[in-house]
Every structure is written in structure tokens, then in C-alpha cells.
Short mmCIF file of C-alpha atoms in Angstrom, two decimals:
data_model
loop_
_atom_site.label_atom_id
_atom_site.label_comp_id
_atom_site.label_asym_id
_atom_site.label_seq_id
_atom_site.Cartn_x
_atom_site.Cartn_y
_atom_site.Cartn_z
CA MET A 1 56.70 -16.89 181.89
CA ASP A 2 56.58 -15.74 178.09
CA LEU A 3 57.83 -12.72 177.77
CA GLU A 4 56.44 -12.75 173.97
CA LYS A 5 53.65 -11.14 172.77
CA SER A 6 51.15 -13.73 171.03
CA PRO A 7 50.75 -13.30 167.93
CA ALA A 8 47.10 -12.08 168.50
CA GLU A 9 48.32 -9.22 171.04
CA ARG A 10 51.24 -8.51 168.67
CA PRO A 11 50.27 -4.88 166.06
CA ALA A 12 49.76 -5.40 162.51
CA VAL A 13 53.10 -4.27 160.47
CA PRO A 14 52.14 -2.83 157.17
CA ALA A 15 54.51 -4.85 154.55
CA GLU A 16 56.33 -2.80 152.11
CA GLY A 17 57.25 -3.60 149.00
CA CYS A 18 60.64 -4.15 147.79
CA LEU A 19 60.25 -1.03 145.46
CA THR A 20 59.61 1.15 148.83
CA VAL A 21 62.40 -0.06 150.32
CA ALA A 22 64.94 0.04 147.77
CA ILE A 23 63.62 4.23 146.89
CA ARG A 24 63.79 4.87 150.96
CA LEU A 25 67.31 5.34 151.67
CA PRO A 26 69.17 6.93 149.04
CA VAL A 27 65.92 9.80 148.53
CA ARG A 28 66.44 10.12 152.75
CA ILE A 29 70.15 10.50 151.99
CA VAL A 30 69.45 13.33 149.35
CA VAL A 31 66.85 14.90 151.18
CA LEU A 32 68.94 15.30 154.76
CA VAL A 33 71.89 16.76 152.46
CA LEU A 34 69.03 19.97 151.17
CA VAL A 35 67.18 20.28 154.17
CA VAL A 36 69.85 20.71 156.89
CA PRO A 37 71.20 23.73 155.45
CA VAL A 38 67.88 25.10 154.55
CA ARG A 39 67.01 24.47 158.60
CA MET A 40 69.50 26.27 159.76
CA LEU A 41 69.46 29.01 157.91
CA TRP A 42 65.50 29.28 158.83
CA ASP A 43 66.69 28.61 163.06
CA ALA A 44 69.06 31.26 162.31
CA LEU A 45 66.59 33.39 160.82
CA VAL A 46 64.26 32.56 164.08
CA VAL A 47 66.79 33.49 166.81
CA GLY A 48 67.64 37.02 164.95
CA GLY A 49 64.17 38.32 163.96
CA ARG A 50 63.11 37.38 168.34
CA PHE A 51 66.82 39.18 169.38
CA LEU A 52 66.00 42.47 167.21
CA ARG A 53 62.31 42.35 168.70
CA ASP A 54 63.17 41.75 171.90
CA THR A 55 65.96 44.75 171.81
CA VAL A 56 64.83 46.76 169.48
CA LEU A 57 61.55 47.09 167.86
CA ARG A 58 59.53 46.44 171.39
CA PRO A 59 61.49 49.71 172.88
CA VAL A 60 61.27 51.51 169.74
CA GLY A 61 57.57 51.08 170.18
CA ARG A 62 57.32 51.99 172.93
CA VAL A 63 59.08 55.13 172.97
CA LEU A 64 57.05 56.32 170.27
CA GLN A 65 53.81 55.05 171.86
CA TRP A 66 55.06 57.45 175.03
CA VAL A 67 55.81 60.58 171.91
CA ALA A 68 52.57 59.90 170.04
CA TRP A 69 50.65 60.65 173.84
CA ALA A 70 52.24 63.21 175.27
CA VAL A 71 51.98 64.60 171.60
CA PHE A 72 48.59 63.96 169.98
CA VAL A 73 46.29 62.77 174.00
CA TRP A 74 47.90 64.84 176.33
CA PRO A 75 47.00 68.57 175.32
CA TRP A 76 43.80 67.44 174.18
CA VAL A 77 43.01 65.65 177.02
CA THR A 78 44.37 68.88 179.34
CA LEU A 79 42.37 70.97 177.29
CA TRP A 80 39.53 69.10 177.77
CA ARG A 81 39.96 68.67 181.69
CA TYR A 82 40.37 72.68 182.96
CA ALA A 83 39.23 74.64 179.32
CA VAL A 84 36.61 72.77 177.75
CA VAL A 85 34.58 71.38 181.03
CA PRO A 86 34.46 74.58 183.40
CA VAL A 87 33.62 76.89 180.51
CA GLY A 88 30.45 73.82 179.81
CA LYS A 89 29.80 73.92 183.63
CA ALA A 90 29.66 77.87 183.22
CA LEU A 91 27.28 78.14 180.02
CA ALA A 92 25.21 75.53 181.50
CA TRP A 93 24.54 77.52 184.92
CA LEU A 94 23.66 80.61 182.84
CA GLY A 95 21.82 79.16 180.35
CA TYR A 96 19.37 77.97 183.97
CA VAL A 97 19.12 80.96 185.01
CA SER A 98 18.62 82.60 181.92
CA LEU A 99 16.23 80.70 180.36
CA VAL A 100 14.62 77.80 182.56
CA VAL A 101 14.40 79.90 185.63
CA PRO A 102 12.46 82.60 183.56
CA ALA A 103 10.54 80.02 181.84
CA VAL A 104 9.24 77.67 184.84
CA TRP A 105 8.01 81.40 186.61
CA MET A 106 5.64 82.12 183.62
CA TYR A 107 4.25 78.55 183.73
CA GLU A 108 3.80 78.92 186.98
CA THR A 109 2.04 82.66 187.14
CA VAL A 110 0.60 83.14 183.68
CA LEU A 111 0.71 80.51 181.87
CA THR A 112 -1.22 77.82 184.36
CA PRO A 113 -4.06 80.70 185.42
CA VAL A 114 -5.27 81.42 181.22
CA GLY A 115 -4.99 78.11 180.61
CA HIS A 116 -7.81 77.30 183.52
CA ALA A 117 -9.67 80.41 182.69
CA ILE A 118 -9.68 79.06 178.85
CA ALA A 119 -10.73 75.63 179.97
CA TRP A 120 -14.12 76.68 182.25
CA VAL A 121 -14.73 79.22 179.61
CA ALA A 122 -14.86 75.98 177.26
CA ARG A 123 -16.99 74.08 179.21
CA GLY A 124 -19.35 76.30 179.76
CA VAL A 125 -19.75 76.95 175.99
CA GLY A 126 -19.73 73.03 175.54
CA ALA A 127 -22.64 72.63 177.79
CA GLY A 128 -24.92 75.70 176.32
CA PHE A 129 -24.24 73.70 172.77
CA ALA A 130 -25.74 70.49 174.45
CA TRP A 131 -28.15 71.39 176.05
CA VAL A 132 -29.15 72.93 172.76
CA LEU A 133 -28.44 70.31 170.44
CA ARG A 134 -30.57 67.84 173.46
CA GLY A 135 -33.68 70.13 172.61
CA LEU A 136 -33.30 70.23 168.95
CA GLY A 137 -32.84 66.30 169.28
CA ALA A 138 -36.32 65.90 170.74
CA GLY A 139 -38.18 67.59 168.34
CA PHE A 140 -36.65 66.01 165.62
CA ALA A 141 -37.79 63.11 167.60
CA TRP A 142 -41.23 63.40 167.50
CA VAL A 143 -41.49 65.33 163.70
CA PHE A 144 -39.73 61.75 162.61
CA ARG A 145 -42.40 59.43 165.25
CA GLY A 146 -45.23 60.99 163.47
CA ILE A 147 -43.97 60.48 160.01
CA GLY A 148 -43.58 56.97 160.94
CA ALA A 149 -46.87 56.56 161.87
CA VAL A 150 -48.99 57.93 158.70
CA LEU A 151 -46.27 55.56 156.78
CA ALA A 152 -47.14 52.42 158.78
CA TRP A 153 -51.04 53.38 157.86
CA VAL A 154 -50.16 53.50 153.77
CA TYR A 155 -48.86 50.13 154.29
CA ALA A 156 -51.17 48.30 156.46
CA ARG A 157 -54.33 49.86 154.18
CA VAL A 158 -52.85 50.54 151.03
CA LEU A 159 -50.24 48.98 149.79
CA THR A 160 -50.85 45.25 150.99
CA PRO A 161 -54.52 45.10 149.76
CA VAL A 162 -52.33 46.03 146.06
CA GLY A 163 -49.19 43.35 146.74
CA ARG A 164 -51.67 40.44 147.45
CA ALA A 165 -53.55 41.31 144.04
CA VAL A 166 -50.62 41.75 142.24
CA ALA A 167 -49.11 38.04 143.66
CA TRP A 168 -51.94 35.89 142.81
CA LEU A 169 -52.84 37.59 139.45
CA LEU A 170 -48.71 36.69 138.73
CA ARG A 171 -49.48 33.25 140.27
CA GLY A 172 -52.06 32.53 137.45
CA LEU A 173 -50.18 34.02 135.01
CA GLY A 174 -46.79 31.53 135.96
CA ILE A 175 -49.28 28.50 136.04
CA GLY A 176 -50.59 28.81 132.51
CA PHE A 177 -47.05 29.54 131.11
CA GLY A 178 -45.88 26.30 132.85
CA ALA A 179 -47.85 24.35 131.49
CA VAL A 180 -47.28 25.99 128.03
CA ALA A 181 -43.49 25.21 128.22
CA LEU A 182 -43.98 21.82 129.34
CA GLY A 183 -45.93 20.37 126.13
CA VAL A 184 -43.16 22.38 123.56
CA TYR A 185 -40.44 20.75 125.70
CA ARG A 186 -41.38 17.74 125.32
CA VAL A 187 -42.88 17.79 121.67
CA VAL A 188 -39.11 19.43 121.22
CA ALA A 189 -37.65 16.46 123.22
CA TRP A 190 -39.20 14.01 120.66
CA LEU A 191 -37.73 15.65 117.06
CA VAL A 192 -34.44 15.93 118.66
CA ARG A 193 -34.63 12.22 119.68
CA HIS A 194 -35.59 11.10 116.52
CA LEU A 195 -34.10 13.65 114.18
CA ILE A 196 -30.46 13.87 115.33
CA VAL A 197 -29.68 11.30 118.73
CA VAL A 198 -30.07 8.18 117.11
CA PRO A 199 -28.48 8.90 113.45
CA ALA A 200 -25.30 9.94 115.42
CA LEU A 201 -25.80 6.64 117.47
CA TRP A 202 -26.04 4.78 114.48
CA LEU A 203 -23.41 6.30 112.60
CA TYR A 204 -21.03 6.21 115.50
CA GLU A 205 -21.52 2.22 115.76
CA TRP A 206 -21.05 1.42 112.02
CA ILE A 207 -18.86 3.84 110.54
CA LEU A 208 -16.47 5.67 113.07
CA ALA A 209 -16.17 3.26 115.54
CA PRO A 210 -14.64 0.39 112.66
CA ALA A 211 -12.92 3.01 110.95
CA GLY A 212 -10.79 4.43 114.43
CA ARG A 213 -10.19 0.84 115.19
CA ALA A 214 -8.74 0.27 111.57
CA ILE A 215 -6.43 3.90 112.02
CA ALA A 216 -5.65 2.73 115.97
CA TRP A 217 -4.19 -1.23 114.45
CA ALA A 218 -2.21 0.53 111.50
CA ALA A 219 -0.43 3.14 113.89
CA ARG A 220 0.52 0.79 116.47
CA GLY A 221 1.44 -2.12 113.98
CA LEU A 222 3.91 1.61 112.44
CA GLY A 223 5.13 2.70 115.56
CA TRP A 224 6.83 -1.39 116.20
CA LEU A 225 8.46 -1.21 113.04
CA VAL A 226 10.25 2.27 113.82
CA ARG A 227 10.68 1.00 117.31
CA MET A 228 12.65 -2.00 115.87
CA ILE A 229 14.62 -0.25 113.95
CA PHE A 230 15.91 2.10 116.41
CA THR A 231 17.03 -0.51 118.58
CA GLY A 232 19.11 -2.06 116.10
CA ILE A 233 20.89 1.33 115.07
CA GLY A 234 20.93 2.03 118.94
CA ALA A 235 22.82 -1.32 119.44
CA ALA A 236 25.51 -0.79 116.29
CA LEU A 237 26.29 2.09 118.05
CA TYR A 238 26.55 1.08 121.24
CA TRP A 239 29.03 -2.09 120.05
CA THR A 240 31.19 -0.52 118.16
CA LEU A 241 32.18 2.74 120.86
CA ARG A 242 32.55 0.19 123.02
CA VAL A 243 35.08 -1.79 120.58
CA LEU A 244 36.30 1.32 119.62
CA LEU A 245 36.75 3.61 122.35
CA VAL A 246 35.54 2.34 125.75
CA LEU A 247 37.78 -1.19 125.49
CA PRO A 248 40.97 0.54 124.30
CA ALA A 249 40.42 3.01 126.38
CA LEU A 250 39.87 0.96 130.17
CA ALA A 251 42.89 -1.36 128.65
CA LEU A 252 45.29 1.77 129.10
CA TRP A 253 43.58 2.70 132.74
CA ARG A 254 44.06 -0.33 133.86
CA TRP A 255 47.71 -1.82 132.43
CA VAL A 256 49.22 1.19 132.02
CA LEU A 257 48.18 4.51 134.07
CA VAL A 258 47.35 2.63 137.41
CA PRO A 259 50.73 1.09 137.79
CA VAL A 260 52.53 4.11 136.46
CA GLY A 261 50.16 6.17 139.77
CA GLN A 262 50.79 3.29 142.09
CA VAL A 263 54.96 3.73 141.73
CA LEU A 264 54.69 8.19 141.65
CA ALA A 265 52.80 7.95 144.38
CA VAL A 266 55.45 5.50 146.68
CA VAL A 267 57.34 8.30 145.27
CA ALA A 268 56.08 11.56 146.14
CA ARG A 269 54.78 9.31 149.94
CA GLU A 270 58.42 9.07 150.49
CA VAL A 271 59.91 12.02 149.54
CA GLY A 272 56.81 13.41 152.28
CA ASP A 273 58.02 10.91 155.13
CA ALA A 274 62.55 11.44 153.99
CA LEU A 275 61.48 15.56 154.12
CA GLY A 276 60.03 15.70 157.72
CA HIS A 277 62.44 12.96 158.42
CA ALA A 278 65.67 15.73 157.37
CA TRP A 279 63.57 18.56 158.96
CA ARG A 280 63.18 16.90 162.23
CA VAL A 281 67.17 15.95 161.84
CA ALA A 282 68.12 19.28 160.99
CA GLY A 283 66.22 20.98 163.72
CA HIS A 284 68.46 18.48 166.63
CA LEU A 285 71.52 19.67 164.95
CA SER A 286 70.17 23.28 164.59
CA LEU A 287 69.24 22.86 168.05
CA ALA A 288 72.94 21.76 169.31
CA VAL A 289 75.24 24.35 166.86
CA GLY A 290 71.99 26.95 168.71
CA ARG A 291 73.23 26.04 172.04
CA PHE A 292 77.25 26.27 171.58
CA LEU A 293 76.51 29.62 169.74
CA GLY A 294 75.02 30.86 172.84
CA ARG A 295 76.51 29.38 175.73
CA LEU A 296 80.67 30.69 173.09
CA PHE A 297 78.32 34.21 173.54
CA ARG A 298 77.85 33.77 177.15
CA TRP A 299 81.10 33.50 178.10
CA ILE A 300 82.23 36.43 175.72
CA PHE A 301 80.56 39.40 176.30
CA VAL A 302 78.05 37.84 178.70
CA GLU A 303 79.52 37.26 181.85
CA PRO A 304 81.70 39.95 181.56
CA VAL A 305 79.08 42.49 181.24
CA ARG A 306 76.63 40.86 184.17
CA TRP A 307 80.33 41.19 186.53
CA VAL A 308 80.42 45.26 185.43
CA TYR A 309 77.24 45.71 186.15
CA ARG A 310 76.73 43.99 189.53
CA SER A 311 80.68 45.27 190.68
CA VAL A 312 80.82 48.91 188.78
CA LEU A 313 77.18 50.09 187.94
CA THR A 314 75.42 48.85 191.09
CA PRO A 315 77.61 50.92 193.88
CA VAL A 316 77.75 54.34 191.40
CA GLY A 317 73.75 53.55 190.68
CA HIS A 318 73.13 53.60 194.34
CA ILE A 319 75.70 56.47 195.55
CA VAL A 320 73.47 58.56 192.77
CA ARG A 321 69.63 57.31 194.41
CA ASP A 322 70.48 58.45 198.05
CA THR A 323 72.79 61.56 197.46
CA VAL A 324 70.75 63.14 194.06
CA LEU A 325 67.35 60.87 192.79
CA ARG A 326 65.90 61.08 196.65
CA PRO A 327 66.33 64.99 197.54
CA ALA A 328 65.16 65.82 194.23
CA ALA A 329 61.80 63.59 195.29
CA GLU A 330 61.45 64.99 198.47
CA ALA A 331 61.27 68.36 196.52
CA ALA A 332 59.14 67.68 193.34
CA ARG A 333 56.58 66.05 196.66
CA GLY A 334 56.81 69.02 198.55
CA VAL A 335 56.25 70.74 195.33
CA GLY A 336 53.28 69.03 194.36
CA ARG A 337 51.65 69.34 197.65
CA VAL A 338 51.53 72.95 197.87
CA THR A 339 50.50 72.97 194.63
CA ARG A 340 46.72 70.35 195.04
CA GLN A 341 46.51 73.22 198.72
CA ALA A 342 46.25 75.82 196.33
CA LEU A 343 44.39 74.36 194.04
CA ALA A 344 41.84 73.06 196.55
CA ALA A 345 41.73 76.82 198.55
CA ALA A 346 41.25 78.18 194.85
CA ARG A 347 38.15 75.62 194.10
CA GLU A 348 36.76 76.63 197.99
CA SER A 349 36.68 80.27 197.47
CA ALA A 350 35.30 79.81 193.81
CA ARG A 351 32.67 77.46 195.53
CA GLN A 352 31.98 79.79 198.17
CA THR A 353 31.67 82.44 195.57
CA ARG A 354 29.45 81.13 193.69
CA ALA A 355 26.89 80.32 196.84
CA ASP A 356 27.40 83.67 197.43
CA ILE A 357 25.82 85.29 193.70
CA ARG A 358 23.62 82.67 194.26
CA ARG A 359 22.19 84.30 197.68
CA MET A 360 22.31 88.07 195.96
CA LEU A 361 19.95 86.52 193.28
CA PHE A 362 17.61 83.84 194.55
CA GLY A 363 17.81 84.56 197.85
CA THR A 364 18.03 82.03 200.95
CA PRO A 365 16.64 78.65 200.24
CA ARG A 366 13.27 78.10 203.15
CA GLU A 367 14.29 75.10 205.11
CA PRO A 368 10.96 72.69 205.21
CA GLU A 369 9.49 72.20 208.59
CA ARG A 370 9.86 69.30 210.93
CA VAL A 371 7.05 66.96 211.34
CA PRO A 372 6.87 65.95 214.74
CA LEU A 373 6.60 61.59 214.03
CA ALA A 374 4.03 59.92 216.35
CA LYS A 375 6.82 58.38 218.44
CA ASP A 376 8.99 61.89 218.91
CA ARG A 377 5.16 63.40 220.39
CA ARG A 378 5.55 60.26 222.63
CA GLU A 379 8.68 60.76 224.54
CA PRO A 380 8.54 62.87 227.71
CA GLY A 381 9.73 66.16 227.44
CA ALA A 382 12.84 67.73 229.08
CA ALA A 383 12.01 68.55 232.08
CA GLY A 384 10.74 64.90 232.99
CA THR A 385 13.73 62.82 231.42
CA ARG A 386 16.64 61.39 234.06
CA THR A 387 19.68 62.54 234.04
CA LEU A 388 22.81 61.62 236.30
CA GLY A 389 22.60 65.23 238.05
CA SER A 390 18.99 65.03 239.39
CA SER A 391 17.85 61.35 240.59
CA THR A 392 13.54 60.68 241.41
CA THR A 393 14.40 57.53 243.51
CA ALA A 394 14.12 57.86 247.88
CA LEU A 395 17.27 57.18 248.50
CA THR A 396 19.21 60.12 246.06
CA LYS A 397 16.41 62.63 246.51
CA ASP A 398 18.05 66.02 247.20
#
């Protein structure tokens, strides 16, 4: 069994030149020496920053947040809840009693009947005006109908015969004028043809056309000559610039700049790879040093503090909790319970006082009469129902 991969299955490894191999090792050694102190300093700053954030900044921030809430938020919340809201509710009730109730009474008892009366008067006045306008419209229609009949008789008996006579006269005049205009047109056309058109055609065919062809041939020859001159000048300039500028620049790019750029690219790539490798190695070294220092700090400081907390402070705290804090909490809860009961009694007294004032001002509201439903009407009365004390059966009847 062949354990090695075939050449077709092996991954392709890019070939590296001797320049890359010669540059890699010294560059990595130098970069590792330079990067390890920087990475350890960076890790120390990170650990110190996290410790400062967790032990100093976060508790101080919480304390400042609580102080800001107690100084800036809690007084305004208390003022809003126990002063502004009750005063606003009292002002709203006073506004309702002093403004809304009188306005509703005025609208229902005064404005509504006055509005109905004004609407009734307006409907009566509108009906009268409509009757008057209807009579005037009938009179005007009769007058206009008579005027229309007179105008129709004038049109049929007077204007129609006169219009027909004028049309016959104009038709005759048009026929005469048409004949005269046709004769004049034919004479003018014959004169224009033999005096203007025929000489112009002869002048164009025998003088202007040959002269135009000769001028066009000369212009084409002159254009060809100018084009050839400019083509020669352009070719000379092209080859001059190519020989003096393009070929030297191409040789400089191909034989100088490209090799130098390739070398610099190899150096830059190796420096970048060396920096990444050195940073990772420095991270492992810094992690090992940090773990050693952390374990040393735990042995020297954390374990003694934990023993003191478990063996000394915890029993003392339990004694203080059982003898001092729990009785104080029970007393505080009792005071709070008595305070809540007193506030509830005060609220109930205020509610009863408001109800009595409302009853004195507006009277007791009348309860609506209950209309019995159909199923209630179908139920038997109290005398007809069965109870446990009076049975209607034959065996238990008294």
C-alpha cells in the first residue's frame, strides 16, 4: 500500500528564488529582536487598561451615574409626580366645571332653539323668493317666445330671398373674373418661360457647370497636395519622437525599473511576513510571561486575601446581618407599610370628598331604567318557580 500521494495529488508549492531564501532568515531575526519588546509592552498596557477599567473606571462610573440620578432626575420626578400632576388634574376638573359644563348648557338650551328658529325663517324666505322668481321666469319666457316668432318670420320672408339674389350675382361675377385671370396667367407663364427659364438653363448647362467642374478638380488636387505634405511631416515627427523618447524610456523601464521593483517587492513581502511571524512569536512569549506573573500574583496576594475573606470577614458579616441589618430591615418595612396605609386612607378620604362636592353641585345622577329582555319576560314569576321548601310533586306536597 502506497502511503505517499501521487504527483497529481500533491499540492503545488510555488518555487522560491535564491534571493528570497537569502533575505528571509536575517530579516526575520532582526525583526524578531525589534518586535518582542514592543509586543510585551503592548500586552502589558492592554492588561493594565483592562484592570483599570474593571476596578476603577466602571465602579466610579456607576457611582457618578447614581449621584447624577439622585441630584438631577429624582427631584424632578418627585416634583412631577406629587406636585405637577395633582395640580394639573385639579385645574382640569375646575376648567371642566367652569367652562365645559356652562358651554354645553348654553348650546343645548339657548343656541340650538335659536338656530332652529333662524333656519325655519330662512326656509320661509327662500320659498317666497323661489315663487317670485318662478313667476318672473314664466313672463320672460312668454316675451322671448314672441320675439323669436317675429325674427323667424323676418328670416323666412325677407332675408332668405335677398341672400339668394346676392349669391347668384356673386357667382356670375366669380365666373367672369376666373376667365380673365386664367387668360392673364397663361400669357405671363409663356413670357416667363421664354424670357427667363430658357436663358437660365442655357447659362447653367454651357457656362456654370463646366466652370464648377474645373474649380472642383483644382480644389481636389490642392487638397491631395496639402494632405501629402502634412503626412510627411507627421511621419518625420513620429519617428523622431520614437527614437529620441519612447525607445530610451522603454529600455529604462524594461531593463532598470522592473528588476529594481521586483527586488523591492521581494524585500517588502519578506519584511511583512517577518513582522507577522515575529508578532505571533512575541505574543506567545508575552502570554507565557503574563501567566507566570499572574500565578505569582495569585500566590502572593489573592490566596491570602481569599483566606481572610472566607475565614474572618464572612462570619463577622453573618453576625452583623443577623443582629443588625435584618431587624433594621423589618423596622423599615413596618414603617413603609404604615405609611402606605395612611396614604391609602388619605386618598380614599379625598375621593369621598370629591364625590360629595360633585353630588352637592350637580345632584345625584339618575340611574337608567332597565328594560326587561324577551327571555326575562318569558321566565315565570317568583310565585311560579320551584324551591327546596315548596315542592309541586304529588309525593312531597303538604
